[in-house]
């Protein structure tokens, strides 16, 4: 009974979201007409309100099925995907002013973006390529963002940029990532690693995603920087012996504290442990224990970023 009420609330919130998006779309179209631009050019894009409405029925069917099978992981994935689609739609909304665009990232003429929880940086201040190599990698990331997100549970762009920035600023030589998926966040790491002379060891349990990741690493030209370990990371990470500069945890939420316990001894002092889908108050199962672990250990200093998917960054003090 309680589960049914919960599902009813989730569905209600999502329907309300679609209504709000539709109102926003109309307001945006009016603003675009005033500017004499095609402000609603993004409608046909995956994540546009039309697409959202059209796919909503199927999405609800799938969600109901997952609920009936008590498949919590699937339900979590679907809700995360819907959140990301909504963010992508909002990024594509356009608005007065028209933000700057990077080569290979987004389209010219789109306005400033609103990302989840008030973040506007990806749209107004998009990543710019300093070289042809960076342009190529950003182009692959852009393509993955537009065409491969479905079912991949990738970090939002804002979080990818944050991963790159931290990795490059600590001069990381070795990044360990738990949860490769199709390689999206891994490629953000590689943007930094090709400059720091470092490498990425990344773990993925799902063979299909691992194979897609290999393809993506190759077409981004970063495959030589990456070792992809296929298998259960809980088991596989215990084979690691090398020092690590940055750990990124983005897999099974219940496993976060286990990954922390196994990898913290390998992290060098001054190194970082970054975790995804984190809220300061815990929220999903496993996350509360992780937050407790990184905020009660005097050897660690942790900050939380509320943008994107929610990220914690923990410093292993010197
Ligand atoms: C949220 S996705 C990772 C997204 C990725 N970091 C990105 O942003 O592109 C989580 C991934 O972790 C993988 N995973 C879950 N449990 C795992 C485990 N025990 N060992 C290795 N990978 C696991 C899932 O198959 C899934 O592809």
Tab-separated table of C-alpha atoms and ligand atoms in Angstrom:
chain	number	residue	atom	x	y	z
A	1	UNK	CA	0.000	0.000	0.000
A	2	UNK	CA	2.782	2.408	1.039
A	3	UNK	CA	4.694	1.489	-2.142
A	4	UNK	CA	1.646	2.300	-4.262
A	5	UNK	CA	1.301	5.700	-2.585
A	6	UNK	CA	5.008	6.375	-3.184
A	7	UNK	CA	4.737	5.404	-6.859
A	8	UNK	CA	1.654	7.639	-7.158
A	9	UNK	CA	3.621	10.566	-5.703
A	10	UNK	CA	6.556	9.977	-8.112
A	11	UNK	CA	4.261	9.811	-11.133
A	12	UNK	CA	2.399	12.939	-9.945
A	13	UNK	CA	5.625	14.893	-9.569
A	14	UNK	CA	6.779	13.862	-13.053
A	15	UNK	CA	3.482	14.839	-14.671
A	16	UNK	CA	3.678	18.208	-12.924
A	17	UNK	CA	7.219	18.515	-14.338
A	18	UNK	CA	5.960	17.939	-17.878
A	19	UNK	CA	3.269	20.614	-17.441
A	20	UNK	CA	5.876	23.089	-16.167
A	21	UNK	CA	8.200	22.275	-19.068
A	22	UNK	CA	5.375	22.872	-21.524
A	23	UNK	CA	4.645	26.275	-20.002
A	24	UNK	CA	8.370	27.089	-20.098
A	25	UNK	CA	8.495	25.981	-23.731
A	26	UNK	CA	5.676	28.330	-24.681
A	27	UNK	CA	7.312	31.213	-22.846
A	28	UNK	CA	10.574	30.419	-24.577
A	29	UNK	CA	8.973	30.267	-28.003
A	30	UNK	CA	7.436	33.690	-27.385
A	31	UNK	CA	10.827	35.069	-26.312
A	32	UNK	CA	12.425	33.526	-29.407
A	33	UNK	CA	9.812	35.131	-31.680
A	34	UNK	CA	10.602	38.477	-30.061
A	35	UNK	CA	14.290	37.971	-30.719
A	36	UNK	CA	13.536	36.801	-34.248
A	37	UNK	CA	15.446	33.579	-33.634
A	38	UNK	CA	14.456	29.955	-33.759
A	39	UNK	CA	14.434	29.683	-29.980
A	40	UNK	CA	12.578	26.413	-29.956
A	41	UNK	CA	14.878	24.729	-32.424
A	42	UNK	CA	15.700	22.135	-29.801
A	43	UNK	CA	12.262	20.638	-29.706
A	44	UNK	CA	13.087	17.666	-31.825
A	45	UNK	CA	16.150	16.903	-29.799
A	46	UNK	CA	16.093	14.051	-27.321
A	47	UNK	CA	14.932	15.590	-24.053
A	48	UNK	CA	12.717	18.264	-25.671
A	49	UNK	CA	9.207	18.573	-24.252
A	50	UNK	CA	7.565	16.981	-27.305
A	51	UNK	CA	9.878	14.008	-27.032
A	52	UNK	CA	9.305	13.912	-23.304
A	53	UNK	CA	5.553	13.844	-23.720
A	54	UNK	CA	5.707	11.232	-26.485
A	55	UNK	CA	7.997	8.958	-24.511
A	56	UNK	CA	6.289	9.460	-21.180
A	57	UNK	CA	3.742	6.686	-21.651
A	58	UNK	CA	6.410	4.100	-22.461
A	59	UNK	CA	8.563	5.431	-19.670
A	60	UNK	CA	5.725	5.085	-17.155
A	61	UNK	CA	5.017	1.549	-18.386
A	62	UNK	CA	8.656	0.639	-17.851
A	63	UNK	CA	8.670	2.282	-14.434
A	64	UNK	CA	5.528	0.407	-13.422
A	65	UNK	CA	7.088	-2.853	-14.572
A	66	UNK	CA	10.244	-2.153	-12.578
A	67	UNK	CA	8.078	-1.339	-9.570
A	68	UNK	CA	6.071	-4.554	-9.932
A	69	UNK	CA	9.297	-6.532	-10.119
A	70	UNK	CA	10.641	-4.567	-7.151
A	71	UNK	CA	13.671	-3.706	-9.316
A	72	UNK	CA	14.980	-0.810	-7.264
A	73	UNK	CA	18.136	-0.354	-9.338
A	74	UNK	CA	16.109	0.007	-12.544
A	75	UNK	CA	13.744	2.471	-10.875
A	76	UNK	CA	16.704	4.491	-9.604
A	77	UNK	CA	18.252	4.505	-13.100
A	78	UNK	CA	15.001	5.596	-14.732
A	79	UNK	CA	14.494	8.457	-12.311
A	80	UNK	CA	18.108	9.574	-12.785
A	81	UNK	CA	17.649	9.469	-16.577
A	82	UNK	CA	14.485	11.529	-16.386
A	83	UNK	CA	16.315	14.069	-14.209
A	84	UNK	CA	19.131	14.282	-16.762
A	85	UNK	CA	16.693	14.608	-19.704
A	86	UNK	CA	14.987	17.441	-17.903
A	87	UNK	CA	18.364	19.125	-17.342
A	88	UNK	CA	19.239	18.682	-21.012
A	89	UNK	CA	15.911	20.144	-22.042
A	90	UNK	CA	16.475	23.134	-19.767
A	91	UNK	CA	19.963	23.601	-21.163
A	92	UNK	CA	18.468	23.751	-24.647
A	93	UNK	CA	15.726	26.192	-23.700
A	94	UNK	CA	17.489	29.301	-24.879
A	95	UNK	CA	16.699	32.719	-23.518
A	96	UNK	CA	17.629	36.308	-23.916
A	97	UNK	CA	21.258	37.063	-24.506
A	98	UNK	CA	22.451	33.877	-26.182
A	99	UNK	CA	25.357	32.191	-24.422
A	100	UNK	CA	28.812	31.614	-25.852
A	101	UNK	CA	29.266	28.165	-27.391
A	102	UNK	CA	32.328	26.018	-27.655
A	103	UNK	CA	33.298	24.446	-30.901
A	104	UNK	CA	31.807	20.995	-30.837
A	105	UNK	CA	29.651	21.632	-27.748
A	106	UNK	CA	26.048	22.685	-28.244
A	107	UNK	CA	24.728	24.825	-31.031
A	108	UNK	CA	25.222	28.465	-31.783
A	109	UNK	CA	22.377	30.775	-30.973
A	110	UNK	CA	21.140	28.951	-27.898
A	111	UNK	CA	20.749	31.137	-24.875
A	112	UNK	CA	21.997	30.739	-21.343
A	113	UNK	CA	21.171	27.434	-19.780
A	114	UNK	CA	19.662	26.556	-16.486
A	115	UNK	CA	21.069	23.350	-15.131
A	116	UNK	CA	19.834	21.410	-12.133
A	117	UNK	CA	19.885	23.296	-8.866
A	118	UNK	CA	20.636	26.667	-10.375
A	119	UNK	CA	23.886	25.880	-12.208
A	120	UNK	CA	24.251	27.889	-15.402
A	121	UNK	CA	27.967	27.439	-16.050
A	122	UNK	CA	27.860	24.763	-18.768
A	123	UNK	CA	25.736	26.969	-20.983
A	124	UNK	CA	26.960	30.444	-20.304
A	125	UNK	CA	30.603	29.463	-19.934
A	126	UNK	CA	31.001	26.275	-21.942
A	127	UNK	CA	34.325	24.440	-22.187
A	128	UNK	CA	36.518	25.918	-24.895
A	129	UNK	CA	39.083	23.939	-26.814
A	130	UNK	CA	42.673	25.152	-26.636
A	131	UNK	CA	43.905	22.727	-29.273
A	132	UNK	CA	42.681	20.466	-32.069
A	133	UNK	CA	43.147	17.485	-29.752
A	134	UNK	CA	40.914	19.016	-27.088
A	135	UNK	CA	38.367	19.964	-29.742
A	136	UNK	CA	38.195	16.361	-30.928
A	137	UNK	CA	37.686	15.020	-27.400
A	138	UNK	CA	35.036	17.628	-26.569
A	139	UNK	CA	33.322	16.722	-29.848
A	140	UNK	CA	33.135	13.046	-28.840
A	141	UNK	CA	31.776	14.031	-25.404
A	142	UNK	CA	29.179	16.220	-27.083
A	143	UNK	CA	28.137	13.368	-29.363
A	144	UNK	CA	27.863	10.996	-26.390
A	145	UNK	CA	25.852	13.603	-24.497
A	146	UNK	CA	23.377	13.925	-27.335
A	147	UNK	CA	23.184	10.362	-28.606
A	148	UNK	CA	24.275	7.830	-26.004
A	149	UNK	CA	22.972	8.931	-22.619
A	150	UNK	CA	19.958	6.654	-22.559
A	151	UNK	CA	20.560	3.865	-20.042
A	152	UNK	CA	24.152	4.953	-19.454
A	153	UNK	CA	23.589	6.980	-16.264
A	154	UNK	CA	26.376	9.374	-17.219
A	155	UNK	CA	27.390	12.316	-15.066
A	156	UNK	CA	25.975	15.661	-16.235
A	157	UNK	CA	28.346	17.945	-18.178
A	158	UNK	CA	28.910	20.175	-15.140
A	159	UNK	CA	30.180	17.187	-13.132
A	160	UNK	CA	32.380	15.984	-16.001
A	161	UNK	CA	34.043	19.396	-16.064
A	162	UNK	CA	34.520	19.260	-12.316
A	163	UNK	CA	36.242	15.858	-12.612
A	164	UNK	CA	38.596	17.175	-15.292
A	165	UNK	CA	39.377	20.322	-13.338
A	166	UNK	CA	40.246	18.535	-10.084
A	167	UNK	CA	42.298	15.905	-11.880
A	168	UNK	CA	44.333	18.425	-13.828
A	169	UNK	CA	44.834	20.698	-10.811
A	170	UNK	CA	46.240	17.922	-8.593
A	171	UNK	CA	48.470	16.797	-11.475
A	172	UNK	CA	47.064	13.289	-11.182
A	173	UNK	CA	49.200	10.444	-12.467
A	174	UNK	CA	46.689	7.740	-11.639
A	175	UNK	CA	42.909	7.994	-11.521
A	176	UNK	CA	40.763	5.047	-10.447
A	177	UNK	CA	37.131	5.107	-11.512
A	178	UNK	CA	34.459	2.726	-10.226
A	179	UNK	CA	31.627	2.585	-12.786
A	180	UNK	CA	32.842	3.188	-16.355
A	181	UNK	CA	29.488	2.853	-18.115
A	182	UNK	CA	30.147	3.858	-21.763
A	183	UNK	CA	33.240	5.867	-20.815
A	184	UNK	CA	31.700	9.353	-20.629
A	185	UNK	CA	33.171	10.450	-17.270
A	186	UNK	CA	36.333	8.523	-18.125
A	187	UNK	CA	36.869	10.701	-21.180
A	188	UNK	CA	36.482	13.838	-19.029
A	189	UNK	CA	39.277	12.412	-16.841
A	190	UNK	CA	41.386	11.766	-19.917
A	191	UNK	CA	41.114	15.429	-20.938
A	192	UNK	CA	43.210	16.095	-17.820
A	193	UNK	CA	45.363	12.963	-17.892
A	194	UNK	CA	46.745	13.581	-21.401
A	195	UNK	CA	48.269	16.778	-19.892
A	196	UNK	CA	49.364	15.458	-16.491
A	197	UNK	CA	51.016	12.396	-18.033
A	198	UNK	CA	48.658	10.184	-16.052
A	199	UNK	CA	46.465	7.166	-16.677
A	200	UNK	CA	42.991	5.916	-15.846
A	201	UNK	CA	42.067	2.538	-14.380
A	202	UNK	CA	38.315	2.102	-14.681
A	203	UNK	CA	36.001	-0.742	-13.607
A	204	UNK	CA	32.777	-1.922	-15.227
A	205	UNK	CA	30.703	-4.986	-14.468
A	206	UNK	CA	28.422	-4.774	-17.528
A	207	UNK	CA	29.982	-6.241	-20.685
A	208	UNK	CA	27.855	-4.219	-23.137
A	209	UNK	CA	28.708	-0.890	-21.526
A	210	UNK	CA	32.364	-1.911	-21.245
A	211	UNK	CA	32.481	-2.655	-24.956
A	212	UNK	CA	30.865	0.686	-25.809
A	213	UNK	CA	33.362	2.415	-23.524
A	214	UNK	CA	36.272	0.826	-25.404
A	215	UNK	CA	34.859	2.175	-28.677
A	216	UNK	CA	34.382	5.630	-27.203
A	217	UNK	CA	37.882	5.763	-25.694
A	218	UNK	CA	39.263	4.830	-29.093
A	219	UNK	CA	37.360	7.398	-31.116
A	220	UNK	CA	38.306	10.113	-28.581
A	221	UNK	CA	41.931	9.021	-29.095
A	222	UNK	CA	42.495	8.379	-25.376
A	223	UNK	CA	42.455	4.571	-25.340
A	224	UNK	CA	46.183	4.391	-24.619
A	225	UNK	CA	45.596	6.212	-21.317
A	226	UNK	CA	42.950	3.774	-20.138
A	227	UNK	CA	42.928	0.334	-18.557
A	228	UNK	CA	39.360	-0.950	-18.448
A	229	UNK	CA	38.868	-3.802	-15.995
A	230	UNK	CA	35.719	-5.793	-16.657
A	231	UNK	CA	34.217	-7.413	-13.566
A	232	UNK	CA	32.971	-6.726	-10.065
A	233	UNK	CA	34.963	-3.776	-8.787
A	234	UNK	CA	34.506	-4.846	-5.163
A	235	UNK	CA	36.689	-7.835	-5.967
A	236	UNK	CA	38.883	-6.392	-8.701
A	237	UNK	CA	40.115	-3.297	-6.804
A	238	UNK	CA	41.713	-5.490	-4.168
A	239	UNK	CA	44.279	-6.448	-6.848
A	240	UNK	CA	45.416	-2.824	-7.211
A	241	UNK	CA	48.802	-2.099	-5.688
A	242	UNK	CA	49.813	1.256	-7.207
A	243	UNK	CA	49.326	4.634	-5.556
A	244	UNK	CA	46.277	6.577	-6.632
A	245	UNK	CA	45.837	10.358	-6.950
A	246	UNK	CA	42.108	10.540	-7.643
A	247	UNK	CA	39.377	7.987	-6.943
A	248	UNK	CA	35.957	8.448	-8.515
A	249	UNK	CA	33.108	6.334	-7.129
A	250	UNK	CA	30.029	6.161	-9.362
A	251	UNK	CA	28.584	2.646	-9.212
A	252	UNK	CA	26.362	0.630	-6.827
A	253	UNK	CA	25.407	3.074	-4.068
A	254	UNK	CA	25.397	0.412	-1.326
A	255	UNK	CA	29.034	-0.275	-2.155
A	256	UNK	CA	30.431	3.247	-1.697
A	257	UNK	CA	31.827	2.660	1.814
A	258	UNK	CA	33.356	-0.649	0.744
A	259	UNK	CA	35.129	1.066	-2.180
A	260	UNK	CA	36.309	3.792	0.189
A	261	UNK	CA	37.623	1.259	2.685
A	262	UNK	CA	39.500	-0.664	-0.003
A	263	UNK	CA	40.928	2.300	-1.909
A	264	UNK	CA	41.697	4.897	0.777
A	265	UNK	CA	44.988	3.211	1.788
A	266	UNK	CA	46.187	3.542	-1.846
A	267	UNK	CA	45.324	7.241	-2.146
A	268	UNK	CA	48.368	9.412	-1.698
A	269	UNK	CA	48.272	12.280	0.802
A	270	UNK	CA	46.951	15.315	-1.025
A	271	UNK	CA	44.901	13.023	-3.255
A	272	UNK	CA	41.135	13.160	-3.753
A	273	UNK	CA	38.213	10.784	-3.405
A	274	UNK	CA	35.269	12.016	-5.457
A	275	UNK	CA	31.843	10.404	-5.228
A	276	UNK	CA	28.780	10.906	-7.402
A	277	UNK	CA	25.039	11.129	-6.584
A	278	UNK	CA	25.824	12.399	-3.138
A	279	UNK	CA	23.559	14.505	-1.045
A	280	UNK	CA	24.856	15.860	2.271
A	281	UNK	CA	21.867	14.365	4.039
A	282	UNK	CA	22.491	10.903	2.706
A	283	UNK	CA	19.240	10.067	0.923
A	284	UNK	CA	19.677	6.811	-0.991
A	285	UNK	CA	20.740	3.705	0.839
A	286	UNK	CA	24.491	3.443	1.245
A	287	UNK	CA	25.054	7.144	0.642
A	288	UNK	CA	24.340	8.135	4.256
A	289	UNK	CA	27.003	5.681	5.470
A	290	UNK	CA	29.463	7.036	2.907
A	291	UNK	CA	28.797	10.652	3.916
A	292	UNK	CA	29.321	9.677	7.539
A	293	UNK	CA	32.593	7.923	6.707
A	294	UNK	CA	34.082	10.904	4.852
A	295	UNK	CA	32.891	13.541	7.321
A	296	UNK	CA	33.898	11.898	10.611
A	297	UNK	CA	37.464	10.869	9.780
A	298	UNK	CA	39.957	13.566	10.886
A	299	UNK	CA	42.375	12.507	8.112
A	300	UNK	CA	39.834	13.691	5.548
A	301	UNK	CA	38.299	17.016	4.520
A	302	UNK	CA	35.092	16.838	2.463
A	303	UNK	CA	33.147	19.428	0.527
A	304	UNK	CA	29.872	18.955	-1.339
A	305	UNK	CA	28.876	20.355	-4.713
A	306	UNK	CA	25.118	20.581	-5.216
A	307	UNK	CA	25.234	21.211	-8.967
A	308	UNK	CA	24.697	18.435	-11.488
A	309	UNK	CA	24.152	15.050	-9.894
A	310	UNK	CA	25.545	15.974	-6.456
A	311	UNK	CA	29.240	15.405	-5.890
A	312	UNK	CA	31.427	15.086	-2.787
A	313	UNK	CA	35.132	15.836	-3.006
A	314	UNK	CA	37.263	14.496	-0.188
A	315	UNK	CA	40.872	15.453	0.386
A	316	UNK	CA	43.202	12.954	2.053
A	317	UNK	CA	45.116	15.436	4.188
A	318	UNK	CA	48.919	15.679	4.116
B	1	LIG	C1	26.229	5.571	-12.833
B	1	LIG	S1	26.938	4.465	-13.953
B	1	LIG	C2	28.530	5.133	-14.248
B	1	LIG	C3	28.490	6.340	-15.129
B	1	LIG	C4	29.855	6.814	-15.561
B	1	LIG	N1	30.696	7.106	-14.426
B	1	LIG	C5	29.715	8.029	-16.418
B	1	LIG	O1	29.442	9.110	-15.875
B	1	LIG	O2	29.859	7.914	-17.627
B	1	LIG	C6	27.316	3.109	-12.912
B	1	LIG	C7	28.011	1.976	-13.596
B	1	LIG	O3	28.569	1.146	-12.593
B	1	LIG	C8	28.479	-0.182	-13.022
B	1	LIG	N2	28.564	-1.044	-11.825
B	1	LIG	C9	27.599	-1.275	-10.894
B	1	LIG	N3	28.062	-2.104	-9.951
B	1	LIG	C10	29.348	-2.403	-10.288
B	1	LIG	C11	30.355	-3.213	-9.700
B	1	LIG	N4	30.140	-3.897	-8.578
B	1	LIG	N5	31.562	-3.280	-10.310
B	1	LIG	C12	31.806	-2.582	-11.457
B	1	LIG	N6	30.880	-1.802	-12.055
B	1	LIG	C13	29.671	-1.704	-11.478
B	1	LIG	C14	27.141	-0.246	-13.731
B	1	LIG	O4	27.103	-1.334	-14.623
B	1	LIG	C15	27.089	1.101	-14.426
B	1	LIG	O5	27.558	1.031	-15.746
